[in-house]
XYZ file of N, CA and C in Angstrom:
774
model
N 21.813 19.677 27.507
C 22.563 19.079 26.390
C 21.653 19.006 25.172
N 22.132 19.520 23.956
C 21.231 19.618 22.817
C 21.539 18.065 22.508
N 20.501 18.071 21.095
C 20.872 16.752 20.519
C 22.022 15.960 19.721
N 22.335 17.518 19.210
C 23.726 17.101 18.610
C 24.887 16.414 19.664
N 25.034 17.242 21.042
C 25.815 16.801 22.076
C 25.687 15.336 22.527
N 24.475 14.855 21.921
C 24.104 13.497 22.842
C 24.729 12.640 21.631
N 25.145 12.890 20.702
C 25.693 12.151 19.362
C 27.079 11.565 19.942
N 26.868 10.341 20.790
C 28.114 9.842 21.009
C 29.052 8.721 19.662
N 28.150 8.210 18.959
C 28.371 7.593 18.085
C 27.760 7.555 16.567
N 28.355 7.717 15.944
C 27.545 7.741 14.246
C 28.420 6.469 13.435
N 27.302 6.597 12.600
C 27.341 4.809 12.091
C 26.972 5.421 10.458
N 27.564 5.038 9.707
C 27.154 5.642 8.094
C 27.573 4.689 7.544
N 26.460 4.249 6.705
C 26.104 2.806 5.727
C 25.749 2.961 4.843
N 25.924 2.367 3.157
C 25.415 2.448 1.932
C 26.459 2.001 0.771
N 26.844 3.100 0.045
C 27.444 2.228 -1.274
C 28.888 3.288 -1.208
N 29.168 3.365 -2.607
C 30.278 4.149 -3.129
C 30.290 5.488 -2.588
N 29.034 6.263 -2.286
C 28.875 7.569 -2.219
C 29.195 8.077 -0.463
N 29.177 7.000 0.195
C 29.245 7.288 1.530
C 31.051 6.406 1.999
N 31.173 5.563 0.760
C 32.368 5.270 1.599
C 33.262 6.129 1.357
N 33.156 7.058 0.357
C 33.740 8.423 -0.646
C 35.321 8.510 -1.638
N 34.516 7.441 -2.543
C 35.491 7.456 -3.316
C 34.713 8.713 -4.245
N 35.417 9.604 -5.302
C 37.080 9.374 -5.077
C 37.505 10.626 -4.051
N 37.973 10.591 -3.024
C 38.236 11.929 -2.285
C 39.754 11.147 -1.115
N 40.746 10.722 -1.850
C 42.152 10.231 -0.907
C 41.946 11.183 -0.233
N 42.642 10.581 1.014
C 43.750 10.795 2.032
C 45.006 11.611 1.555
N 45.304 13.223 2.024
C 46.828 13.463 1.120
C 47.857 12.831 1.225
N 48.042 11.860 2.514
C 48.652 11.501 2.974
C 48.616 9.891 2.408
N 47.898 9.137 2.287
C 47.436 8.116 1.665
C 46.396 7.548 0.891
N 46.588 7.890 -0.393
C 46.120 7.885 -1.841
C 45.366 6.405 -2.205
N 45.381 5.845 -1.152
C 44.913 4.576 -1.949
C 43.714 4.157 -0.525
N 43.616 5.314 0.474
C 42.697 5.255 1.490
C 42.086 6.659 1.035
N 40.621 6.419 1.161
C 39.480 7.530 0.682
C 39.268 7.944 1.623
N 38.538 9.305 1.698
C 37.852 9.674 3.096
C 36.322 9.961 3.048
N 36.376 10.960 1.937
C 34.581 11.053 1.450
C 34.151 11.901 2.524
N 32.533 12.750 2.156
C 31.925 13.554 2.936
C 31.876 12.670 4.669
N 31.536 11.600 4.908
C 31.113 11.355 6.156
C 32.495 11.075 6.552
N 33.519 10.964 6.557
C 34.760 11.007 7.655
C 34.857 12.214 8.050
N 34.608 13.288 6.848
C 34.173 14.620 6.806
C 33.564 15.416 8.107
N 32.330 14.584 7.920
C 31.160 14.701 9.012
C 31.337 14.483 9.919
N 32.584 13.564 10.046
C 32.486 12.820 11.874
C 33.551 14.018 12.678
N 34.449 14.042 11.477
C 35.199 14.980 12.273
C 35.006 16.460 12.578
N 33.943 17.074 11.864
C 33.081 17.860 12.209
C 31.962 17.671 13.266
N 31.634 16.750 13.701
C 31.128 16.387 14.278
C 31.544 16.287 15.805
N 33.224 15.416 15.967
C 33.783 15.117 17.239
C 34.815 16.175 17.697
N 34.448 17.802 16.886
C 34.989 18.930 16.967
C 33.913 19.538 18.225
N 32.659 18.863 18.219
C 31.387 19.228 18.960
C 31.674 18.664 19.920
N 31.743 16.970 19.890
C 31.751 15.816 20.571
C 33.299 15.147 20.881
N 33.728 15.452 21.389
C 34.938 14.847 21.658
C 35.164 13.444 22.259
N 35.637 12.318 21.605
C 35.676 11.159 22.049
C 34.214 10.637 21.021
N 33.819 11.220 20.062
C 32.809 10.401 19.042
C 33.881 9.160 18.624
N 32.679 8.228 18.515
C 32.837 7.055 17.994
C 32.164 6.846 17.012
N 33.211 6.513 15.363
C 32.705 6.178 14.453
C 32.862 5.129 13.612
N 31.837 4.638 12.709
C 32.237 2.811 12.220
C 31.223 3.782 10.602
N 32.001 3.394 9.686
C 31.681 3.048 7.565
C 31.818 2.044 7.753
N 29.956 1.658 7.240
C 30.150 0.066 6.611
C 30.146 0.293 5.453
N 30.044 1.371 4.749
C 29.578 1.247 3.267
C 30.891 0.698 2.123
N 30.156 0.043 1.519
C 31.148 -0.443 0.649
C 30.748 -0.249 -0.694
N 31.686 0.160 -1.908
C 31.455 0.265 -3.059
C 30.509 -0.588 -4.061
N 29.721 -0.537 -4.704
C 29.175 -1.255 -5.831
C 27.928 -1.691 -5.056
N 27.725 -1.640 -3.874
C 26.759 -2.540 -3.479
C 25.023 -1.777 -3.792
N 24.226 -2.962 -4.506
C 22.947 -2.876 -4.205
C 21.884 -2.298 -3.310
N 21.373 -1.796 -3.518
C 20.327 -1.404 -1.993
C 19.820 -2.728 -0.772
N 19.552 -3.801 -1.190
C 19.550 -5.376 -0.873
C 20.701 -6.020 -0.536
N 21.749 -5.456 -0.766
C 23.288 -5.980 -0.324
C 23.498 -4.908 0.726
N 22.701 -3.944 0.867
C 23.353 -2.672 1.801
C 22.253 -3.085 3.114
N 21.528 -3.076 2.444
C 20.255 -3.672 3.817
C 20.355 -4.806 3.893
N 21.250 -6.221 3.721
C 21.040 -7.536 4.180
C 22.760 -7.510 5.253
N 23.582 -6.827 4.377
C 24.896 -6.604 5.544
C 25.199 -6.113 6.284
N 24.691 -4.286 6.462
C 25.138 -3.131 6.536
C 24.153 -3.072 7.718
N 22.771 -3.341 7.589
C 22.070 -2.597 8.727
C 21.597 -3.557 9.763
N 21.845 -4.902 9.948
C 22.400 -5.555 11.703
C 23.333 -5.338 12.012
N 24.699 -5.207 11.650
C 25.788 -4.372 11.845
C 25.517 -3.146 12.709
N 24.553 -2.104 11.647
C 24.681 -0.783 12.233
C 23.961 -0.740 13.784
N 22.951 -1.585 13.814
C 21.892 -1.579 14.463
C 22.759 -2.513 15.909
N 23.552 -3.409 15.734
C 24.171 -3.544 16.834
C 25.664 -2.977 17.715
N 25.629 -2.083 16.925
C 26.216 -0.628 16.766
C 26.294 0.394 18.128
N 24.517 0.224 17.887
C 23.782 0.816 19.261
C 24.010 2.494 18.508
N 23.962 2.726 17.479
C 24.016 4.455 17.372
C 22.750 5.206 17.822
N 23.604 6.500 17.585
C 22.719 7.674 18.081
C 22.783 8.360 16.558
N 23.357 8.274 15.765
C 23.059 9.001 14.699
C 23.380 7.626 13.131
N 22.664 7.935 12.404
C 23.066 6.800 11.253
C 22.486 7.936 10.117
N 23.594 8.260 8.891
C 23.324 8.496 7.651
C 23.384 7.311 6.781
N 22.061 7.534 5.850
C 21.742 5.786 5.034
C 21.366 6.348 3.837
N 22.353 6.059 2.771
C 21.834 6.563 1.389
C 22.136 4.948 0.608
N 21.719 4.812 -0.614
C 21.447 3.389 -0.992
C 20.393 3.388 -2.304
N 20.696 2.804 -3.087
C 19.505 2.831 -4.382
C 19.911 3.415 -5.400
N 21.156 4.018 -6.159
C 21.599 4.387 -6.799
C 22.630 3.646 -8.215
N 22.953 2.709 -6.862
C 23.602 1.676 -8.211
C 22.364 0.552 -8.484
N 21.333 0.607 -8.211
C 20.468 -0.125 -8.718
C 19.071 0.845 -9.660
N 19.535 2.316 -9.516
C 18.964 2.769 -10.380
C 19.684 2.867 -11.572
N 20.622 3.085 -11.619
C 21.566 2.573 -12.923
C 21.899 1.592 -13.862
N 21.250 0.635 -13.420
C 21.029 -1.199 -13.926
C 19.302 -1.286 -14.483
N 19.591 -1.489 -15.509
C 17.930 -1.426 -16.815
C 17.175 -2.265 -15.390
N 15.757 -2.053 -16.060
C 14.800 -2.639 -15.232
C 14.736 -2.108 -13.866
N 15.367 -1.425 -13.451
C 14.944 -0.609 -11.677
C 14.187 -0.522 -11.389
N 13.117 -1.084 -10.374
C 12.000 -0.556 -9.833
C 12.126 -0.041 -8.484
N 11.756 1.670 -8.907
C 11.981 2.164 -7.752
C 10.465 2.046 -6.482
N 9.545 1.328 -7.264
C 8.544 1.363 -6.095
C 9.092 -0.204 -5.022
N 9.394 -1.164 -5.849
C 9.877 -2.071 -5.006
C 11.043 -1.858 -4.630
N 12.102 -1.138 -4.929
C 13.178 -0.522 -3.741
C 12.639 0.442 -2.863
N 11.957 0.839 -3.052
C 11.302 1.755 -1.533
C 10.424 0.957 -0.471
N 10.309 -0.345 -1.051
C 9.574 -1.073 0.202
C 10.477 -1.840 0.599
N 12.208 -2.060 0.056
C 13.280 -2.683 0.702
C 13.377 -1.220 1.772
N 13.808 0.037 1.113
C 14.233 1.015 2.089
C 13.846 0.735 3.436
N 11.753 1.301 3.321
C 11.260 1.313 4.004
C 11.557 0.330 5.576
N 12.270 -0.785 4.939
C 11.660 -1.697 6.000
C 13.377 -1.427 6.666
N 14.267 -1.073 5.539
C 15.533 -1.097 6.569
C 15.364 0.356 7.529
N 14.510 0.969 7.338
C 14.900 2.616 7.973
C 13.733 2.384 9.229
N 13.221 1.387 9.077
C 12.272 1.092 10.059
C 12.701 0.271 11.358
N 13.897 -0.629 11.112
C 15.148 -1.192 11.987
C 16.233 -0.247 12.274
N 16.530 0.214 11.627
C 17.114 1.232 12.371
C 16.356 2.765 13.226
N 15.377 2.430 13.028
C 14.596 3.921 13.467
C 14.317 3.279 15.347
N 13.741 1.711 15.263
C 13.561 1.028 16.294
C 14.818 1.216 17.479
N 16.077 1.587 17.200
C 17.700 1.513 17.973
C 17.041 2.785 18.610
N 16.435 3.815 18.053
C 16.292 5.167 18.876
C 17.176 6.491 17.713
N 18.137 5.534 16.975
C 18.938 6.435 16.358
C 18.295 7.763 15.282
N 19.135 8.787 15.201
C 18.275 9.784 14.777
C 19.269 9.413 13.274
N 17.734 9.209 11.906
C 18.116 8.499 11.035
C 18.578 9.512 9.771
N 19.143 9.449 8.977
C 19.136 10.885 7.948
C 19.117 10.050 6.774
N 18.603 10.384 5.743
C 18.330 10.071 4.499
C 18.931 10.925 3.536
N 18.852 10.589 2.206
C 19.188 11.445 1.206
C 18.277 10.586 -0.051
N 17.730 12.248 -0.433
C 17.258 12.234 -2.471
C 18.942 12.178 -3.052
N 18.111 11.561 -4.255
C 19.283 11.303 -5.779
C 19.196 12.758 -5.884
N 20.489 13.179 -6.525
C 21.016 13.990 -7.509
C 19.582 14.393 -8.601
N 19.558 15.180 -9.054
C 18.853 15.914 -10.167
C 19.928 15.077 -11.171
N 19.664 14.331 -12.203
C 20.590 13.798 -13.131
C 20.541 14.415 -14.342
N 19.740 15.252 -14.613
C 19.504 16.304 -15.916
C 20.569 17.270 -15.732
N 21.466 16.918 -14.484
C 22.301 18.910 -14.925
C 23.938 17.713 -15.043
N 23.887 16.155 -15.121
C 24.954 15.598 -15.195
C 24.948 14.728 -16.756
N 26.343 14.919 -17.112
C 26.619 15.005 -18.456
C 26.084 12.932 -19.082
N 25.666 12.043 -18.186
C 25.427 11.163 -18.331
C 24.672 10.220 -17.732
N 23.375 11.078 -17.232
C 22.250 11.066 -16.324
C 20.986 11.103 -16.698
N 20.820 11.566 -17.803
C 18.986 11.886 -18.004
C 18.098 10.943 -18.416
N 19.048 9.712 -18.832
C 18.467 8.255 -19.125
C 17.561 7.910 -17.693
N 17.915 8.426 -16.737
C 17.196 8.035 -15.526
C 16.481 8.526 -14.719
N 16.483 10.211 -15.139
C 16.386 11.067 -14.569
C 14.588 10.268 -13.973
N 13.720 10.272 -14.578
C 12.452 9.465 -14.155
C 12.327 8.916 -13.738
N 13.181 8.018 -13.187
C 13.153 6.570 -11.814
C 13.833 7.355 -10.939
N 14.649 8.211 -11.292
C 15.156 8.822 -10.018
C 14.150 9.675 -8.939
N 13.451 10.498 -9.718
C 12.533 11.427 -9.424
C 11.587 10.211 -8.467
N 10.688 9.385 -8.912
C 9.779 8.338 -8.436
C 10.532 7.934 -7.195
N 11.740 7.560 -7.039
C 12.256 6.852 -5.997
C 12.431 8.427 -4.764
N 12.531 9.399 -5.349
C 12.988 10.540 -4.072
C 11.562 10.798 -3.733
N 10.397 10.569 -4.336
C 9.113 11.147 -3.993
C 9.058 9.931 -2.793
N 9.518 8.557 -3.043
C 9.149 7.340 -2.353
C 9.764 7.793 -0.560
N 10.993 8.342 -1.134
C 11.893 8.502 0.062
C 11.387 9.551 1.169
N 10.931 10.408 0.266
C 10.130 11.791 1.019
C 8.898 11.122 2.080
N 8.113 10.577 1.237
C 7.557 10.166 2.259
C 7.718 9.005 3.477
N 8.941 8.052 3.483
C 9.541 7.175 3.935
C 9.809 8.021 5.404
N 10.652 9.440 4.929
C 11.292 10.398 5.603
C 10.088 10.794 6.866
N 8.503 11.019 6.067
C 7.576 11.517 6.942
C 6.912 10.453 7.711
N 7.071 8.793 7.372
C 6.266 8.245 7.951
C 7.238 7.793 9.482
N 8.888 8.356 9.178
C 9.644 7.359 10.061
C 10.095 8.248 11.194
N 10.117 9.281 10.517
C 10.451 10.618 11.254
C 12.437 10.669 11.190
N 12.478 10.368 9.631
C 13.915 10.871 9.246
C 14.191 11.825 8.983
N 15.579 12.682 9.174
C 15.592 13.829 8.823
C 16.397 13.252 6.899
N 16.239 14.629 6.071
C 15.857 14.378 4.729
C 16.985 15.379 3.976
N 18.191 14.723 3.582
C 19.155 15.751 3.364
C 18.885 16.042 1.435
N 18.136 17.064 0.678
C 17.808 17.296 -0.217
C 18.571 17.174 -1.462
N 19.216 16.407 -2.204
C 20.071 16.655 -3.154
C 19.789 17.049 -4.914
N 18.280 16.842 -4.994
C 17.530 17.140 -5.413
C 17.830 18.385 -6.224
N 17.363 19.273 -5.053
C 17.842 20.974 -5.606
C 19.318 21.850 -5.389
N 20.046 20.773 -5.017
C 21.346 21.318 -4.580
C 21.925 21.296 -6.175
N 21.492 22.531 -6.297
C 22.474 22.501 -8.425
C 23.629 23.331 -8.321
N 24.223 23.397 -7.336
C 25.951 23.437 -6.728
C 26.826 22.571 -6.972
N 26.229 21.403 -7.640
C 26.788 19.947 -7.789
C 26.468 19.258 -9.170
N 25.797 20.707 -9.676
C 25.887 20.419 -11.501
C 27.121 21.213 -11.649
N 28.098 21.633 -11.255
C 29.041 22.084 -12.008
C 29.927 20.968 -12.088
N 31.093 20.216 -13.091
C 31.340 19.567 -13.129
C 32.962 19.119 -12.097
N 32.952 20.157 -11.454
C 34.209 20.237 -10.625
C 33.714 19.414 -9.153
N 32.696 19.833 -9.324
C 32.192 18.273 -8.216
C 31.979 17.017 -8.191
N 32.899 16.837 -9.490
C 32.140 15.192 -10.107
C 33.908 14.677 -10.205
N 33.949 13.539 -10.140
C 35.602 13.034 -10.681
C 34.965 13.040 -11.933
N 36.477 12.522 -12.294
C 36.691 12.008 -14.088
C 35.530 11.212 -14.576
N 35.246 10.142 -13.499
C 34.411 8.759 -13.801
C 32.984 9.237 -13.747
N 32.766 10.501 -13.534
C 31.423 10.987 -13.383
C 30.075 10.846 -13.014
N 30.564 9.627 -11.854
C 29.711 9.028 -10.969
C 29.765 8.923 -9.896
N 31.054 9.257 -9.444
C 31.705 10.096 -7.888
C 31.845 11.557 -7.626
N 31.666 11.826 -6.494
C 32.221 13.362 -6.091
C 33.648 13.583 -5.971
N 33.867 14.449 -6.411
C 35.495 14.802 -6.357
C 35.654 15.077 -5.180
N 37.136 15.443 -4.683
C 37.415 16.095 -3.358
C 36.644 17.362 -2.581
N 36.721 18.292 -3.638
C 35.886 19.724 -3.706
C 34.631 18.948 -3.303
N 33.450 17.789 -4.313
C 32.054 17.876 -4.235
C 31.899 16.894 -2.653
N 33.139 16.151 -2.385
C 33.138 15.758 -0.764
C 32.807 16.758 0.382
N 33.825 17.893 0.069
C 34.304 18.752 0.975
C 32.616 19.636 1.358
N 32.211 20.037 -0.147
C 30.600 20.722 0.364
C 29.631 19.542 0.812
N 29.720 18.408 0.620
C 28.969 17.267 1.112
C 28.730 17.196 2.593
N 29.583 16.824 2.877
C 29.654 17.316 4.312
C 29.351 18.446 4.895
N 29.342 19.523 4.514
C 29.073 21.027 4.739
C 27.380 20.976 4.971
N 26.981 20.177 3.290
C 25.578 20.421 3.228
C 25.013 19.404 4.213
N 25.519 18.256 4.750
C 24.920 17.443 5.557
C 24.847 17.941 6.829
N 26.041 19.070 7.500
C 26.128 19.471 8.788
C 25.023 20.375 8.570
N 24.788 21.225 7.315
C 23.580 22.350 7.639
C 22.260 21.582 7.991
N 22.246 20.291 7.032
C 20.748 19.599 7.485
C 20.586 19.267 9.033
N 21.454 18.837 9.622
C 20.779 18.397 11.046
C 21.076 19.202 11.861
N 21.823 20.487 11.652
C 21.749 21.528 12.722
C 23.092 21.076 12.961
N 24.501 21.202 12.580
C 25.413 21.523 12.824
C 26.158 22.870 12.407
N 26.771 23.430 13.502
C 27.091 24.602 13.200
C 28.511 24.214 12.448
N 28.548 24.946 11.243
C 30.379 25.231 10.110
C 30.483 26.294 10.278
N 31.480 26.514 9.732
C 32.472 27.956 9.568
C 32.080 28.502 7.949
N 32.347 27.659 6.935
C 32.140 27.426 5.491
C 30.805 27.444 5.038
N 30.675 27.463 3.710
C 29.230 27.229 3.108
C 29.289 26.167 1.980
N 28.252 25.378 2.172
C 28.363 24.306 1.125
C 28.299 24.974 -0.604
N 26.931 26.294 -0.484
C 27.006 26.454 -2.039
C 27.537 27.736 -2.385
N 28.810 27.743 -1.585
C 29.606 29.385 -2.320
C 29.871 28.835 -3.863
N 29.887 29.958 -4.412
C 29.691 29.686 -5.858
C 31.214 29.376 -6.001
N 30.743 28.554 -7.210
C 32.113 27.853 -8.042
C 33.278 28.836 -8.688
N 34.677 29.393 -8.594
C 35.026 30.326 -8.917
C 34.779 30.164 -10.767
N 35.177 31.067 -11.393
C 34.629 31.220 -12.889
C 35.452 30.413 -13.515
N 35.530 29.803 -14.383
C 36.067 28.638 -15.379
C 36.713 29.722 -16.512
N 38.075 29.183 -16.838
C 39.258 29.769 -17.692
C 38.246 30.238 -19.065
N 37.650 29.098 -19.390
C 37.261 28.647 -20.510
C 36.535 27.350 -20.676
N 35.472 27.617 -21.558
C 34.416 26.355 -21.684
C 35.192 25.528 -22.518
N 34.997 23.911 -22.179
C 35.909 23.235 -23.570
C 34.861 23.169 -24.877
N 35.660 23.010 -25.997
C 34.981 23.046 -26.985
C 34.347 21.920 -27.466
N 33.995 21.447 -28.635
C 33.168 20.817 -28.479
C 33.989 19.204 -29.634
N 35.235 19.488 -29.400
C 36.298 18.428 -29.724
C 36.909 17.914 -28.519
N 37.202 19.035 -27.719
C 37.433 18.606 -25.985
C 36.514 17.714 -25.602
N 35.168 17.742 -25.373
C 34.781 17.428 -24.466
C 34.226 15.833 -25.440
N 34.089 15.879 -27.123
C 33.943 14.490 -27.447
C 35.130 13.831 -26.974
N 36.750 14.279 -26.844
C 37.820 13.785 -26.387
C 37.536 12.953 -25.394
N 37.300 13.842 -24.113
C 36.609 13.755 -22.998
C 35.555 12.623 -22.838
N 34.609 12.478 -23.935
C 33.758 11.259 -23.715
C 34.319 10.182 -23.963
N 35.159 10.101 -25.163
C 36.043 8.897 -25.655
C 37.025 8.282 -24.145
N 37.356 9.325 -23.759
C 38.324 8.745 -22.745
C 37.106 8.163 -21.544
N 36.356 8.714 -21.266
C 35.304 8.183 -20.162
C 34.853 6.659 -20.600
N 34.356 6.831 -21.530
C 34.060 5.263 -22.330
C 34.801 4.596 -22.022
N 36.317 4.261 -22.809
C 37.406 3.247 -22.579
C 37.541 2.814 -21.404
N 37.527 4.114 -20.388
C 38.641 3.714 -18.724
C 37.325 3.597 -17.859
N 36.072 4.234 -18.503
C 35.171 3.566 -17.162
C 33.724 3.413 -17.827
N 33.167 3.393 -18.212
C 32.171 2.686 -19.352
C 31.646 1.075 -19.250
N 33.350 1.082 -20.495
C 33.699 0.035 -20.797
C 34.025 -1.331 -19.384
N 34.547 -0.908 -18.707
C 34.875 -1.658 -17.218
C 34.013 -1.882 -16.615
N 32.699 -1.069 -16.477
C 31.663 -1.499 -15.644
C 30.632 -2.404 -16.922
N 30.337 -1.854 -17.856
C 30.030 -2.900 -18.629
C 30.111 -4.251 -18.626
N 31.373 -4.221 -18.606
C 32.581 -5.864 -18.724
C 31.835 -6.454 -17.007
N 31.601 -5.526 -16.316
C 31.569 -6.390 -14.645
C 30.252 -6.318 -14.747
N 29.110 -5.943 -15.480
C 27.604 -6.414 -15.659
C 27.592 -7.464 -16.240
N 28.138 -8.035 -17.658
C 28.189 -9.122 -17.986
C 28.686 -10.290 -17.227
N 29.528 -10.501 -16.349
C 29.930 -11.335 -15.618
C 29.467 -11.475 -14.247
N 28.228 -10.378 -13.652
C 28.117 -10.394 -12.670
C 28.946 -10.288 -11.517
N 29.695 -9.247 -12.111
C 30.810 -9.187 -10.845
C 30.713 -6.845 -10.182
N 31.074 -7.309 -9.219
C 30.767 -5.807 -8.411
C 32.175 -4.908 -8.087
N 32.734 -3.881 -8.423
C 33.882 -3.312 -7.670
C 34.034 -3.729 -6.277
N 32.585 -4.033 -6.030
C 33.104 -3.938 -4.427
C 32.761 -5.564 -3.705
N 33.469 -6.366 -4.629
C 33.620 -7.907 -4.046
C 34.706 -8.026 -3.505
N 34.601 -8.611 -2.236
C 35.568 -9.059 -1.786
C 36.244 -7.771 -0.656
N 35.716 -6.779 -0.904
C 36.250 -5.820 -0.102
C 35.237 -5.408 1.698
N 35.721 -5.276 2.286
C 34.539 -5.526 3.597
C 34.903 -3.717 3.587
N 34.007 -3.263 4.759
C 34.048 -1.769 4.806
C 35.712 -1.177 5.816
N 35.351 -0.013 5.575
C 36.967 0.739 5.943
C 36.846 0.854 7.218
N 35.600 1.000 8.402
C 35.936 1.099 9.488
C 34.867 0.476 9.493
N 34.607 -0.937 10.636
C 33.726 -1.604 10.807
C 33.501 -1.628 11.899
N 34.590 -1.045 12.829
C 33.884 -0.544 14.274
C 33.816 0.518 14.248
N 32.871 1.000 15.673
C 32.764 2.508 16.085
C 34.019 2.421 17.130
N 34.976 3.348 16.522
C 36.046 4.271 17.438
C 35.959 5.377 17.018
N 36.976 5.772 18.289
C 37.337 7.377 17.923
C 38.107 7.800 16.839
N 37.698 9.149 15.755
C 38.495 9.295 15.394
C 39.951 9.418 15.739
């Protein structure tokens, strides 16, 4: 039995990016699915009778993801856990990514203790995204942190870094801080190539060719509307200290079968 076969259960914890907004259900639009429902069911295509539990919940902190998310996961009992985290706190002035890598550290170190085989992920390259390069430098510092997190714990290290398959903008929603359906669909693709799952598909077949570039009234259009409907809203919930994701607990909090 390889290792993948011994994957009776996977457990995937973190923020917005793992619970996968925006990527509905066709069937039900107001339930997300995102790369890791993705994954599982790619996964229990291998494994039949996998058992899976998302704790991740939207908006949350790296410190809100590691004080809820990982005794949860860890009494879980998994064999596999994807843990991404640190992103909405690189986005909030003042980030220090050396003291979020010694929160990481210590959560990937409790979960490494279960036996579970742990997977990580680098930030995005934020220079090829239309509202990213303000950070691009804490980002970079925090994936060097992670890299080696990856070597001291013995995580496997899913690269997002150089994946510039995911600078085209058809992988991004509207709000341009989520993956669209499409940037779900290779998400998962690219996560099954990291740990040795066999697909059918390829995560970076090229993007088919675009009608036409918008011009350069389109796309100020385009910013105006981003501002108003999502800008402006998260703004408004920094000042008040309030999170999208209050009050909401995660979408599957046990491990079942799909």
């Amino acid at each position: 039995m390889d290792e993948l076969e011994r994957i009776s259960t996977y457990v995937a914890i973190g923020d917005s990016f793992s619970e996968g907004l925006n990527d509905p259900y066709p069937d039900e639009p107001d339930r997300f699915r995102g790369w890791a429902d993705r994954l599982a069911e790619l996964l229990a295509e291998r494994s039949p009778g996998l058992r899976y539990a998302n704790l991740a919940v939207r908006g949350k902190l790296l410190r809100q993801v590691v004080d809820d998310q990982v005794p949860r996961a860890v009494e879980l009992d998994p064999d596999l856990v994807t843990f991404c985290a640190g992103g909405n706190d690189m986005i909030r002035p003042g980030a220090d990514p050396d003291a979020l890598a010694v929160v990481f550290d210590d959560a990937v170190r409790r979960l490494r203790a279960t036996g579970a085989r742990v997977v990580i992920f680098t930030g995005f390259d934020t220079r090829g995204l239309r509202t990213g390069g303000r950070i691009r430098g804490k980002a970079a510092t925090y994936n060097m942190h992670l890299r080696a997190i990856a070597d001291r714990r013995g995580c496997t290290v899913v690269d997002l870094w150089s994946a510039t398959i995911f600078n085209d903008p058809r992988a991004w929603y509207e709000d341009r801080l989520h993956l669209s359906s499409e940037g779900h669909r290779r998400m998962a693709l690219r996560v099954a190539e990291t740990i040795g799952l066999p697909v059918k598909e390829s995560w970076h077949e090229p993007w088919p060719p675009l009608d036409a570039r918008p011009d350069w009234l389109t796309m100020r259009r385009e910013d105006l509307y981003w501002a108003r409907a999502y800008l402006l809203p998260w703004i408004g919930r920094r000042a008040t200290g309030r999170s999208s994701g209050d009050g909401r607990g995660p979408k599957r909090p046990t491990a079942l079968p799909l």
